[in-house]
Each structure stands twice: as structure tokens, then as C-alpha cells.
């Protein structure tokens, strides 16, 4: 059953007024049709033709068929993964074959899709905990699905636009009145037939904060709404197990000593490709990668990768059990193989600071010796990373025990991945500064979207965390830009004080400009001017004399605030195993409705943690995902459930809109 909104004649999306009961509650199945007599001639219709709602198995594949307009549509079960449909002036229907339990599959399909009006051909499924309805759309009729644009993913020979929508009080596999997200990958060019590597879409969605839960059914579906047409589709699954010249597949990798690693081939370019590795069985592991030919590593995310030559050793850094690597082909396209072994206690992690709290507003470090009684200011540096200056800038901040916010361009971030990770390792907050610093207010919305989303992607792939702050080039903004920022979950950050370092200001002038800062304010500086580096020691001295401290910038208010946590800085991270060490948790407000709102909590520094959440007023928990959550005496306790280091909670407001606070302890 599809419960997505449908386009009305005006192009707006709505839900049919008489919503059907959930498909998985429908048990009626038409097993055969009676013989019809037309003009005195007996005509036997196929026994497997369906005209009533039903689910079941045919030829080793799960099928589902639902319509709100019986008599206007039929589905024929043709054995194996094959089915066909015909519909005429129908209301709404969904029919398809696939699997009773979806997941990371390499799906193949072929056939014909002939709509007249609005219809979709898509890989369609559901998850629970969180409840999500998802679509990977390869073809459509007169209406192309859309929503809040998140970014793109290039896979299986095409580029897909990623959207997110929300359904409220709608029927689902859990009941007739549910609120849930819909995740969409919509191919930029239509096709009927090919391969859909689901893991590539799931990973791309996760990079944009769109997290799936436990898989329910998945089908290659034909769907129509107030239209006519026909389809004939055969679905199957690739048996690729990784490696080989054609790349990974979702089951590559290996097992050793208590843990398992699977490899999934991702985005690919002429000179390089991505591979995502998922470890199960332990949170304290070591993965060995065997590169082929002259392959080399360009960058990695969500783990620490070391070594040289044809082997790489990968260890967790507190970002969960899924990591990724970008490999330069250097003439060889084979997916590197992987084996896994456990490495001691299941708790802790040696590199939490590398991609942990730093990029989302982590700790300042304990080296800052001044009083913070007058408040916090935001030191910001644009246009990096740069080969000549970034290391010196980081060292200057570290030596003073200061933190800052950096706004790299996507172009520079891609060219200098090691320096981008150095920002994160130093505990600096990393924002988005467009791809190549254009005048965005003169550009179309689609071009603006490309500028920001490409930068989001390269920073997230390199550091493991997507930015939440955006600095518009030249400080230029308008409503179109703000709309794109909002669609990507970005907070626009301008400045209160311009240091003029970009205009060849002297170190003395830059220091004088910084002396104007007041609590909560932000100063514009840049990564590259030598005079800025020369001014920093004097700036730090002046701040201490005025009882001001360098802080982070809140994505909720856009103002400088105290850094979260009390650790020793991004570079030191969590403990080294066992129950020692520390962890920090960042809090990010999410979607909001009249009676409730979502909050995402991200833990860094340890993979064995307990987070204590303190709701405000009479707030209560509606639901949660990606962690084991319990409530008692006005507090909420969350523990990892193997789904990574980020989890979410939906809170009922009950009259209070304040975002709950959270603290973290190593378990």
C-alpha cells in the first residue's frame, strides 16, 4: 500500500480522502478468478490475476497488491520475479514483487512501463523504529516526485536527487494515523531496467541525516494515481559478493575473530570510487583492507585509516561501526577486500576527537587560562584549508587553548582532505562556505543548491559530520539562498565585526577590530592572510584582559556560546578501551510540529556510553530511534543498540518548547 501524498490537478500533493487500511493488515487474497463467458465462449483468466488487495509469495518472491479503486486495475503474477499490471482511470494503486524483508540488496530489474498520467516505477519499502516509507524512483509519468531537497547520489549509471517529506496522521504499516518521514531518491533521467544498489542510497540518505530503521518489505513497484497504463516487470537480485572488476556488491568483505565486515561499492568517478564498510559483531575492531594493483587512498570518513602500499589498517574513532574510503583507481577498478578482527574490549575508542564533537561544536580544550565571566565570542576563519597557512593557524589556536569556527569552500576541502581533517582533529567547528565562493545572489536556485550541497557532501564524507552552519560569500544573502540553506539544515552566519584582513589590513588593525567584540558576537577573519596569524596572540591577550573566551557558534541562535563538554579538545577524543575515558554529546533540534519536536543526539569519544537527557517542564517521550531509551522520574536514559553514535527522540511539548539538555558518561 502506498500512503504517499499524490499530486492534485494543481500540482499540489494531497492524500485521497478515503485512506485504506494498512496493507499488512489485509489478509484477503483472490486465489483464482471464475471462468467468464463472453458471447457464449468460455474464457479462462489466469489463476494468478489479482483484482483485490493482497500479499503473498509467488515463484520465490514476495508480492503486494493494493488499490482503492477495485475493478480499475489488475496485477498478474507471472512466476519468479515477474509480474504485469493494467490500469484504466484508476484511483490509487501499488503493485510489485520483491522481498518480505528489505535491506542492502543489489536489485536488478527489466521490462516495460507505459503510464498515461501520473505513475511511478520505483523500488519501494518501509522501515520501523523509525517508521519510514522510502522510494528509489527510476521512472515516472506526468509528475516527478519532489520534496525538501537534501542533495544527490550518483550510482548505478545515473544521478538521483534526494528529497525528504513528512506525512502526518496518515495510514502506514503501523496503523491508520501515523506520522513518519518519506525518503526519496529520484533519478534525474528516466529509465526502465537496470541495477539499483540500495546500500548506496541508504548511505547517501544517512549522510544527510536521513536514517532508516529495521526493514520491513521491499518491492519493485508500479504505482498509479488517477491515470491509466500498463507495466510488465521482472525483478531479481545480483549475487555479487564483492571484489572483481565490476566492484563490490552489498555482501563483500570477510569475517575473522568475532566480527564481520561487508563492503558496498558507492559513488564512482573516472579516477576514483567510494566503498562503504559496515562492521558487525563488535564495537572494538580492526579491519584490514587489501588494495589491488596500484590503488591508493584519497580520503576516509568515520574511522582512522593507517598504513601504506597495498594494505591499510582501519580502527574505530567513535563514529560507529560504518566507515568509508575513497580509493584512487590508478588503473585498477577492483573493490578492495576487507577482513575483520576484534581488538580487545568493546568499549572506548582512541580517536573520538578526530570526527566527534569538534565539527558540531565540541570542546575548547583546557589550555585557555582566562576567565569567561564576560561571556564568549566567535572567532571565524573563511576560505580554507590552505596548504601554506592552515597548519600554522591550528597550531596558534591550540597553543592558546582556543577554539574557533572555520568556513572552508568545498573546492578547497576536496583538494586538501588531510587539512580538513586537521580542523576536525583540533576541535574546530566546520561550516559551509559554498563550493567556489561565487556571488550566490546572482545565481538560480538550482545552482545555489549545487554550490551548497556539494560542499556539504565533501565535508561530511571527509570528516564524518555534515556542517550545520553556513557563511555566505561576501555576506550576500536573499530569500532564495535562505530557502536553500533551510532545505539543507544550515544556519546562516554573517558577522558583527569585519577584521578587514581580506583587504590587506595590518596585524595591528586586525587586533584593533577584534577589540570591538562583545559577548555573543562574531568576527570575520580568513585562513590565508599572514597578518591574521600575526594578530592572534594579541587578540588572545586582549580577550583574557576583558574576561572573554573563544566559543562556538550555536546553530540554534547563530550567536557565540560556550563550547559543549569539558574535555581536552577534539584531538584527544575518548578513552583507549575498557571503561576509562570520556564522552561528549551534542544536541540538535530537528523537525517540529504543533504538539511535538525531534531532537538528534550525537555522541563522540566512546562507543560504550550512557546519555542522560533532561526534558523540560512536562515534556514526555513519544518515540525514539537508534538507541535503547528508557524514562524514569523525569529523566530519559539512552544506551547504544549497535546503530552507531547518533540517536533521536521525539518529545511531546506538553506546553514547553525548550530543547532538553543532555550529558554523557562512559559506561
XYZ file of C-alpha atoms in Angstrom:
667
model
C 0.000 0.000 0.000
C 1.267 3.426 -0.820
C 0.405 6.155 1.595
C 2.323 8.977 -0.031
C 0.650 12.255 -0.957
C -0.482 12.476 -4.552
C -0.443 15.496 -6.860
C -3.787 17.173 -7.393
C -4.704 18.790 -10.686
C -2.995 21.973 -9.492
C 0.283 20.179 -8.852
C -0.026 20.240 -5.059
C 0.345 16.922 -3.258
C -2.515 15.558 -1.213
C -3.855 12.322 0.222
C -7.005 10.661 -1.133
C -9.851 11.411 1.257
C -10.681 7.769 1.965
C -7.415 6.291 3.167
C -7.202 2.487 3.005
C -6.305 0.197 5.864
C -2.609 -0.785 6.026
C -1.603 -3.399 3.503
C -0.014 -5.702 6.056
C -3.380 -5.886 7.848
C -5.122 -7.019 4.682
C -5.361 -10.787 4.534
C -7.815 -11.268 1.683
C -6.226 -12.815 -1.394
C -8.047 -13.688 -4.594
C -6.653 -17.137 -5.397
C -8.469 -17.646 -8.722
C -10.970 -15.960 -10.980
C -14.056 -17.684 -12.222
C -14.382 -18.582 -15.858
C -16.212 -15.852 -17.737
C -18.485 -16.473 -20.672
C -18.299 -13.754 -23.293
C -20.551 -14.141 -26.325
C -21.050 -17.791 -25.410
C -17.313 -18.543 -25.424
C -15.695 -19.635 -22.167
C -12.564 -17.547 -21.450
C -10.301 -18.679 -18.603
C -8.434 -15.758 -16.999
C -5.055 -16.516 -15.444
C -5.439 -18.021 -11.982
C -2.837 -15.637 -10.636
C -4.605 -12.407 -11.737
C -5.308 -10.154 -8.747
C -8.005 -7.515 -8.551
C -8.353 -7.410 -4.758
C -5.886 -6.286 -2.111
C -3.446 -8.966 -1.043
C 0.064 -10.059 -0.189
C 1.794 -13.406 -0.519
C 4.514 -15.324 -2.311
C 4.835 -16.298 -5.950
C 7.784 -18.055 -7.538
C 10.018 -17.396 -4.553
C 9.259 -13.659 -4.373
C 7.068 -11.651 -2.038
C 4.308 -9.688 -3.739
C 1.901 -6.996 -2.640
C -1.119 -5.505 -4.374
C -3.287 -2.680 -3.112
C -5.859 -0.422 -4.737
C -8.520 1.974 -3.534
C -10.450 1.518 -6.803
C -11.272 -2.179 -7.368
C -12.232 -3.001 -10.926
C -9.952 -0.407 -12.492
C -6.633 -2.243 -12.079
C -5.286 -5.803 -12.107
C -1.980 -7.496 -11.339
C -0.828 -10.725 -12.942
C 1.668 -12.946 -11.116
C 3.829 -14.437 -13.835
C 6.138 -16.682 -11.802
C 9.582 -15.940 -10.436
C 10.192 -12.218 -10.130
C 7.819 -11.353 -12.985
C 4.521 -9.503 -12.793
C 2.407 -7.272 -15.013
C -0.266 -4.647 -14.401
C -3.001 -2.915 -16.345
C -4.993 0.061 -15.109
C -7.613 2.375 -16.582
C -8.800 5.625 -14.967
C -7.829 4.221 -11.602
C -7.763 5.974 -8.272
C -4.594 4.876 -6.480
C -2.796 1.528 -6.592
C 0.581 -0.035 -5.834
C 1.666 -3.442 -7.105
C 5.005 -5.176 -7.154
C 7.306 -8.058 -6.330
C 10.368 -8.206 -4.125
C 11.167 -9.347 -0.618
C 9.234 -9.645 2.636
C 12.283 -8.143 4.362
C 14.178 -5.401 2.575
C 17.749 -4.274 3.173
C 21.072 -3.735 1.445
C 20.477 -5.531 -1.830
C 21.762 -5.227 -5.378
C 18.410 -5.276 -7.158
C 18.150 -5.916 -10.885
C 15.047 -5.403 -12.984
C 13.856 -5.166 -16.568
C 10.626 -4.795 -18.511
C 8.191 -2.162 -19.747
C 6.480 0.792 -18.048
C 3.794 2.622 -20.051
C 1.903 5.222 -17.991
C -0.632 7.725 -19.264
C -0.814 10.299 -16.489
C 0.694 10.155 -13.031
C 2.582 6.967 -12.109
C 5.884 5.803 -10.585
C 8.228 2.881 -11.219
C 10.307 2.576 -8.063
C 11.960 0.349 -5.518
C 9.633 0.900 -2.589
C 9.764 -0.152 1.059
C 9.275 0.557 4.747
C 11.287 0.546 7.957
C 10.223 0.767 11.573
C 11.966 2.390 14.532
C 11.930 4.951 12.957
C 8.895 4.492 10.749
C 9.992 5.486 7.233
C 8.448 4.981 3.796
C 11.076 5.135 1.059
C 11.217 5.317 -2.728
C 14.043 4.895 -5.244
C 12.293 6.208 -8.360
C 13.644 5.242 -11.770
C 10.723 6.289 -13.981
C 7.545 8.320 -13.722
C 4.643 9.653 -15.753
C 3.425 13.257 -15.802
C 4.526 14.065 -12.244
C 8.118 13.842 -10.958
C 8.220 13.357 -7.146
C 9.802 16.147 -5.117
C 10.110 17.427 -1.547
C 12.738 19.116 0.612
C 15.927 18.779 -1.408
C 18.828 17.227 0.534
C 21.490 16.541 -2.093
C 22.340 13.944 -4.716
C 23.809 10.470 -5.045
C 25.459 9.107 -8.199
C 25.177 5.353 -8.503
C 24.356 2.621 -10.990
C 24.997 4.825 -14.011
C 22.894 7.822 -13.010
C 22.433 10.681 -10.547
C 19.481 10.764 -8.166
C 18.072 13.819 -6.389
C 17.401 13.154 -2.712
C 14.264 14.562 -1.089
C 12.557 14.247 2.279
C 8.861 14.714 3.034
C 6.692 14.205 6.122
C 3.299 12.522 6.435
C 1.073 13.373 9.395
C -1.896 11.353 10.666
C -1.642 9.062 7.671
C -2.111 5.293 7.281
C 1.043 3.192 7.456
C 2.169 -0.345 8.160
C 1.756 0.511 11.867
C -1.769 1.914 11.795
C -4.242 4.303 10.225
C -2.979 7.524 11.841
C 0.821 7.710 11.835
C 3.362 10.478 11.464
C 6.503 9.486 9.593
C 9.182 10.559 7.126
C 9.327 9.675 3.452
C 12.775 9.336 1.862
C 13.139 9.751 -1.891
C 15.879 9.146 -4.449
C 14.549 10.321 -7.822
C 16.664 9.625 -10.898
C 17.444 12.745 -12.920
C 16.840 10.863 -16.185
C 14.198 8.185 -16.626
C 14.981 4.541 -17.284
C 13.176 1.195 -17.255
C 15.616 -1.539 -16.365
C 18.995 -1.792 -14.709
C 20.570 -2.218 -11.287
C 19.645 -0.466 -8.040
C 22.291 -0.783 -5.323
C 20.141 0.022 -2.314
C 23.038 0.425 0.099
C 24.354 3.373 -1.909
C 21.043 5.173 -1.441
C 20.801 4.246 2.234
C 24.334 5.557 2.853
C 23.630 8.767 0.948
C 20.436 9.331 2.936
C 22.345 8.782 6.171
C 24.915 11.385 5.125
C 22.068 13.892 5.038
C 20.730 12.821 8.441
C 18.019 10.580 6.959
C 18.331 7.384 8.986
C 16.367 4.205 8.326
C 15.234 1.713 10.954
C 14.509 -2.008 10.848
C 13.493 -3.126 7.368
C 10.008 -4.339 6.538
C 9.041 -5.310 2.970
C 10.709 -4.040 -0.245
C 9.217 -4.359 -3.732
C 9.930 -3.161 -7.276
C 6.628 -1.345 -7.560
C 4.351 0.027 -10.227
C 2.181 2.775 -8.802
C -0.557 4.812 -10.456
C -2.783 7.676 -9.356
C -5.764 8.978 -11.332
C -4.212 7.613 -14.506
C -4.133 4.709 -16.968
C -1.380 2.474 -18.262
C 0.387 -0.865 -18.099
C 3.641 -2.411 -16.955
C 5.498 -5.692 -17.266
C 8.382 -6.011 -14.812
C 10.802 -8.773 -13.809
C 12.811 -8.243 -10.639
C 15.828 -10.150 -9.343
C 18.890 -9.786 -7.152
C 22.564 -9.775 -8.073
C 24.680 -12.446 -6.400
C 27.855 -10.342 -6.475
C 29.844 -10.815 -3.298
C 32.377 -8.037 -3.680
C 35.681 -7.685 -5.434
C 36.199 -8.184 -9.123
C 36.474 -5.567 -11.805
C 32.826 -4.561 -11.543
C 33.001 -3.528 -7.899
C 31.581 -4.532 -4.624
C 28.015 -5.544 -4.139
C 26.473 -5.462 -0.697
C 27.907 -8.645 0.743
C 31.616 -8.273 0.146
C 34.198 -8.326 2.902
C 35.121 -11.020 5.340
C 34.948 -12.438 8.824
C 37.617 -13.102 11.387
C 37.799 -13.491 15.158
C 34.362 -12.397 16.292
C 33.357 -9.657 13.827
C 32.184 -9.390 10.235
C 32.762 -6.656 7.667
C 30.747 -6.128 4.484
C 31.761 -3.888 1.575
C 29.367 -1.853 -0.558
C 30.596 -0.087 -3.677
C 29.405 3.541 -3.792
C 29.854 6.611 -5.964
C 32.371 6.291 -8.780
C 34.256 8.765 -10.944
C 36.762 8.385 -13.760
C 39.747 8.242 -11.407
C 38.349 7.041 -8.063
C 35.450 5.378 -6.260
C 33.906 5.123 -2.800
C 33.428 1.981 -0.732
C 31.381 1.787 2.477
C 32.377 -0.888 5.007
C 29.984 -2.000 7.750
C 31.273 -3.950 10.764
C 29.060 -6.171 12.909
C 29.735 -8.375 15.919
C 31.913 -5.975 17.913
C 32.461 -2.257 18.523
C 36.198 -2.803 19.198
C 37.565 -3.992 15.874
C 40.365 -3.751 13.367
C 39.665 -4.017 9.648
C 42.445 -4.842 7.191
C 41.971 -3.608 3.618
C 43.812 -5.220 0.713
C 44.190 -2.759 -2.173
C 44.596 -4.051 -5.728
C 47.287 -3.063 -8.200
C 48.471 0.498 -7.653
C 45.342 1.697 -5.883
C 45.777 4.312 -3.151
C 43.599 6.038 -0.556
C 42.402 9.559 -1.261
C 40.436 10.060 1.974
C 38.261 8.287 4.526
C 35.478 9.044 6.979
C 34.110 7.676 10.271
C 37.283 5.697 11.105
C 41.046 6.014 11.388
C 42.895 4.610 8.364
C 46.642 3.969 8.548
C 49.294 2.170 6.516
C 50.820 2.346 3.062
C 51.355 0.261 -0.028
C 48.757 -2.419 -0.716
C 47.426 -2.738 2.847
C 45.525 -0.394 5.163
C 44.582 -0.878 8.808
C 41.314 0.676 9.937
C 40.255 1.232 13.553
C 37.128 2.884 15.015
C 37.194 6.535 16.032
C 33.953 6.675 17.978
C 31.712 7.397 14.956
C 30.042 3.964 14.858
C 30.637 0.725 13.007
C 30.251 2.000 9.448
C 33.063 3.803 7.662
C 34.003 4.754 4.145
C 37.095 5.093 1.987
C 37.693 6.853 -1.327
C 40.214 4.933 -3.427
C 42.176 6.256 -6.401
C 41.906 3.603 -9.153
C 45.367 4.123 -10.645
C 44.397 1.692 -13.393
C 42.579 -0.874 -11.194
C 38.815 -0.851 -10.568
C 38.623 -3.886 -8.263
C 36.920 -3.264 -4.918
C 39.489 -3.705 -2.110
C 38.703 -6.718 0.040
C 38.364 -6.488 3.810
C 38.794 -8.780 6.821
C 37.845 -8.007 10.398
C 39.190 -8.986 13.825
C 38.274 -7.862 17.318
C 40.749 -5.690 19.178
C 40.126 -6.009 22.875
C 37.362 -4.539 24.980
C 34.183 -3.473 23.253
C 34.187 -0.090 24.928
C 36.087 3.052 24.263
C 37.854 4.221 21.167
C 41.092 6.019 20.581
C 40.111 8.685 18.155
C 36.790 10.191 19.200
C 38.025 13.720 18.840
C 39.005 13.332 15.214
C 35.477 13.364 13.848
C 33.487 13.743 17.025
C 32.327 16.836 18.815
C 34.689 19.191 17.072
C 32.739 19.549 13.859
C 29.447 20.065 15.677
C 30.682 22.407 18.348
C 32.944 20.332 20.531
C 35.262 21.169 23.360
C 37.571 24.126 23.555
C 40.381 22.425 25.361
C 41.592 23.114 28.855
C 44.531 25.278 27.767
C 42.598 28.591 27.830
C 43.677 30.244 31.060
C 41.430 33.291 31.128
C 38.146 33.885 32.907
C 34.952 33.611 30.858
C 32.860 35.730 33.223
C 32.101 38.313 30.486
C 30.927 35.662 28.009
C 32.041 34.110 24.711
C 32.896 35.421 21.251
C 33.090 33.671 17.899
C 36.417 33.657 16.067
C 35.771 32.627 12.451
C 38.160 31.918 9.594
C 36.960 31.653 5.973
C 38.278 30.226 2.702
C 40.488 27.380 3.941
C 42.003 24.961 4.134
C 45.171 26.298 2.531
C 48.454 24.429 2.292
C 50.569 27.360 3.440
C 48.607 28.605 6.448
C 46.110 26.124 7.897
C 48.605 24.173 9.990
C 50.003 27.400 11.443
C 46.510 28.650 12.235
C 45.613 25.421 14.015
C 48.848 25.483 15.993
C 48.229 29.086 17.069
C 44.761 28.188 18.333
C 45.991 25.045 20.079
C 48.844 26.823 21.827
C 46.373 29.322 23.310
C 43.798 26.646 24.198
C 41.319 28.465 21.939
C 38.597 27.178 19.684
C 37.167 28.705 16.504
C 34.776 28.140 13.611
C 36.141 27.630 10.099
C 34.198 28.048 6.872
C 36.053 26.173 4.100
C 34.971 26.197 0.489
C 34.065 22.805 -0.939
C 36.705 23.183 -3.619
C 39.479 23.681 -1.062
C 38.085 20.959 1.199
C 38.206 18.466 -1.659
C 41.742 19.498 -2.589
C 43.067 19.356 0.997
C 41.293 16.466 2.814
C 44.120 15.986 5.318
C 43.945 19.625 6.371
C 40.150 19.465 6.576
C 40.518 16.536 8.978
C 43.116 18.559 10.872
C 40.437 21.181 11.515
C 38.209 18.472 12.969
C 41.014 16.881 14.991
C 41.738 20.274 16.571
C 38.138 20.504 17.788
C 37.176 23.328 15.435
C 33.596 23.717 14.242
C 33.445 23.277 10.458
C 30.886 25.236 8.448
C 29.952 25.520 4.763
C 31.207 28.447 2.617
C 29.870 27.371 -0.821
C 31.822 25.389 -3.413
C 33.967 28.079 -5.044
C 32.955 31.406 -3.434
C 30.654 32.893 -6.117
C 28.137 35.737 -5.808
C 25.270 33.401 -4.873
C 22.578 36.094 -5.014
C 23.054 36.333 -8.785
C 22.542 32.587 -9.309
C 19.484 30.372 -9.851
C 18.115 28.276 -7.038
C 19.367 25.069 -8.646
C 22.885 26.469 -8.986
C 22.829 27.656 -5.369
C 21.632 24.194 -4.345
C 24.584 22.642 -6.166
C 27.076 25.020 -4.551
C 25.904 24.236 -1.022
C 25.024 20.539 -1.330
C 28.334 19.585 -2.992
C 30.199 21.305 -0.172
C 28.049 19.563 2.446
C 28.837 16.226 0.843
C 32.615 16.585 0.606
C 32.899 17.815 4.203
C 30.684 15.016 5.507
C 32.467 12.336 3.511
C 35.868 13.547 4.701
C 35.193 14.325 8.378
C 32.146 12.145 9.047
C 29.922 15.084 10.064
C 27.830 17.434 7.936
C 28.067 21.179 8.650
C 25.180 22.960 10.325
C 26.481 26.497 9.793
C 26.759 28.429 6.513
C 28.699 31.601 5.766
C 27.522 33.236 2.500
C 30.400 34.521 0.369
C 30.784 38.312 0.651
C 27.995 38.261 3.254
C 25.463 38.466 0.406
C 22.090 36.818 1.002
C 18.490 36.798 -0.216
C 15.314 34.775 0.215
C 16.271 32.187 -2.423
C 19.581 31.482 -0.704
C 17.897 31.296 2.690
C 15.411 28.778 1.312
C 18.221 26.520 0.076
C 20.056 26.881 3.400
C 16.915 25.811 5.246
C 16.409 22.785 2.994
C 19.925 21.592 3.929
C 19.501 22.247 7.640
C 22.022 25.116 7.631
C 22.057 28.232 9.833
C 23.252 31.387 8.078
C 26.135 33.107 9.923
C 27.197 36.624 8.960
C 29.411 38.651 11.359
C 29.316 41.575 13.757
C 32.909 42.736 13.233
C 34.862 42.697 9.949
C 38.599 42.428 10.562
C 39.344 43.638 7.020
C 42.156 41.063 6.842
C 40.950 40.233 3.309
C 41.642 43.865 2.401
C 45.325 43.789 3.422
C 44.681 45.106 6.932
C 47.746 45.087 9.176
C 48.099 42.844 12.212
C 47.590 45.925 14.402
C 44.374 46.845 12.592
C 43.043 43.275 12.824
C 43.745 43.225 16.571
C 42.018 46.598 16.955
C 38.952 45.285 15.123
C 38.778 42.253 17.419
C 38.810 44.573 20.453
C 35.300 45.686 19.453
C 33.838 42.218 20.124
C 31.193 41.854 22.811
C 29.651 38.708 24.299
C 27.865 36.598 21.681
C 29.375 38.469 18.739
C 31.308 37.074 15.773
C 34.348 38.391 13.915
C 35.182 37.728 10.266
C 38.753 36.613 9.602
C 40.351 34.368 6.995
C 42.505 31.267 6.885
C 45.136 32.634 4.495
C 46.420 36.157 5.476
C 49.781 36.213 7.232
C 48.731 39.339 9.146
C 45.857 37.412 10.759
C 48.271 34.872 12.225
C 50.449 37.715 13.485
C 47.424 39.338 15.159
C 46.187 36.254 17.017
C 48.489 36.380 20.086
C 47.443 39.976 20.732
C 43.772 39.104 20.229
C 44.028 36.310 22.807
C 45.732 38.654 25.278
C 43.006 41.280 24.846
C 40.196 38.739 25.294
C 41.697 37.492 28.542
C 42.039 41.051 29.814
C 38.319 41.558 29.150
C 37.268 38.178 30.646
C 36.009 36.972 27.260
C 36.653 33.475 25.882
C 36.601 31.978 22.369
C 33.415 29.955 21.945
C 31.471 28.013 19.383
C 28.533 29.275 17.322
C 25.129 27.864 18.164
C 23.252 26.518 15.129
C 20.028 27.300 17.016
C 20.688 31.002 17.693
C 23.588 31.906 15.409
C 25.424 33.501 18.331
C 28.696 32.677 20.094
C 28.194 30.406 23.101
C 30.245 28.313 25.486
C 31.676 25.164 23.889
C 29.824 21.993 24.846
C 31.582 19.431 27.039
C 34.562 19.701 29.338
C 37.097 17.503 27.566
C 40.594 18.337 26.468
C 39.852 19.153 22.871
C 38.934 17.446 19.665
C 42.327 15.879 19.171
C 42.312 13.704 22.268
C 38.905 12.062 21.948
C 37.669 9.251 24.161
C 39.352 6.538 26.142
C 41.574 3.804 24.822
C 39.349 0.867 25.656
C 37.669 -0.615 28.662
C 35.624 1.693 30.847
C 38.098 4.575 31.076
C 37.915 7.781 29.059
C 35.215 10.359 28.487
C 32.498 11.192 26.015
C 30.588 14.253 24.897
C 27.111 14.594 23.439
C 25.838 17.318 21.115
C 22.160 18.207 20.822
C 20.487 19.266 17.554
C 16.853 20.340 17.285
C 15.064 18.735 14.337
C 11.592 18.697 12.821
C 8.816 20.329 14.808
C 5.037 20.090 14.854
C 2.352 21.812 16.887
C 2.496 19.272 19.712
C 5.982 17.706 19.469
C 9.507 18.007 18.072
C 12.527 15.856 17.225
C 15.987 16.079 18.766
C 19.113 14.305 17.468
C 21.876 13.457 19.951
C 25.404 12.676 18.691
C 27.967 11.039 20.986
C 31.721 11.233 20.470
C 34.689 9.917 22.429
C 33.427 6.410 23.224
C 31.330 3.634 21.723
C 30.183 2.484 25.189
C 28.139 5.312 26.675
C 25.109 6.332 28.686
C 23.395 9.611 27.824
C 21.122 11.239 30.379
C 18.507 13.539 28.823
C 16.555 16.025 30.933
C 13.234 17.090 29.364
C 11.846 20.489 30.368
C 8.583 21.040 32.192
C 6.062 18.305 31.433
C 7.685 17.133 28.217
C 7.447 13.394 27.531
C 8.849 10.903 25.046
C 6.710 9.868 22.106
C 9.254 7.679 20.310
C 12.974 7.142 19.768
C 15.366 5.581 17.265
C 18.918 4.207 17.058
C 19.305 3.722 20.834
C 17.731 1.900 23.777
C 15.791 4.605 25.610
C 14.008 4.448 28.975
C 12.291 7.102 31.118
C 12.111 7.394 34.895
C 11.432 10.227 37.357
C 11.586 12.971 34.769
C 14.834 11.888 33.099
C 15.497 9.842 29.966
C 18.383 7.377 29.722
C 19.776 6.286 26.349
C 22.273 3.498 25.646
C 23.749 2.285 22.330
C 21.941 -0.501 20.496
C 24.518 -1.096 17.765
C 23.115 1.546 15.387
C 26.022 3.983 15.736
C 26.737 7.060 17.790
C 23.714 9.186 16.829
C 20.190 8.662 18.080
C 16.967 10.620 18.158
C 13.945 11.223 20.359
C 10.535 12.725 19.585
C 9.274 14.728 22.562
C 5.709 15.802 23.233
C 5.852 19.501 24.162
C 3.055 19.418 26.755
C 3.278 23.190 26.958
C 7.099 23.513 26.906
C 9.134 24.109 23.748
C 12.607 24.229 25.340
C 15.123 21.760 23.876
C 16.090 19.129 26.504
C 19.675 19.125 27.747
C 21.916 16.043 27.764
C 25.071 14.764 29.421
C 27.228 11.761 28.564
C 29.147 9.230 30.656
C 31.250 6.239 29.642
C 29.514 3.012 30.590
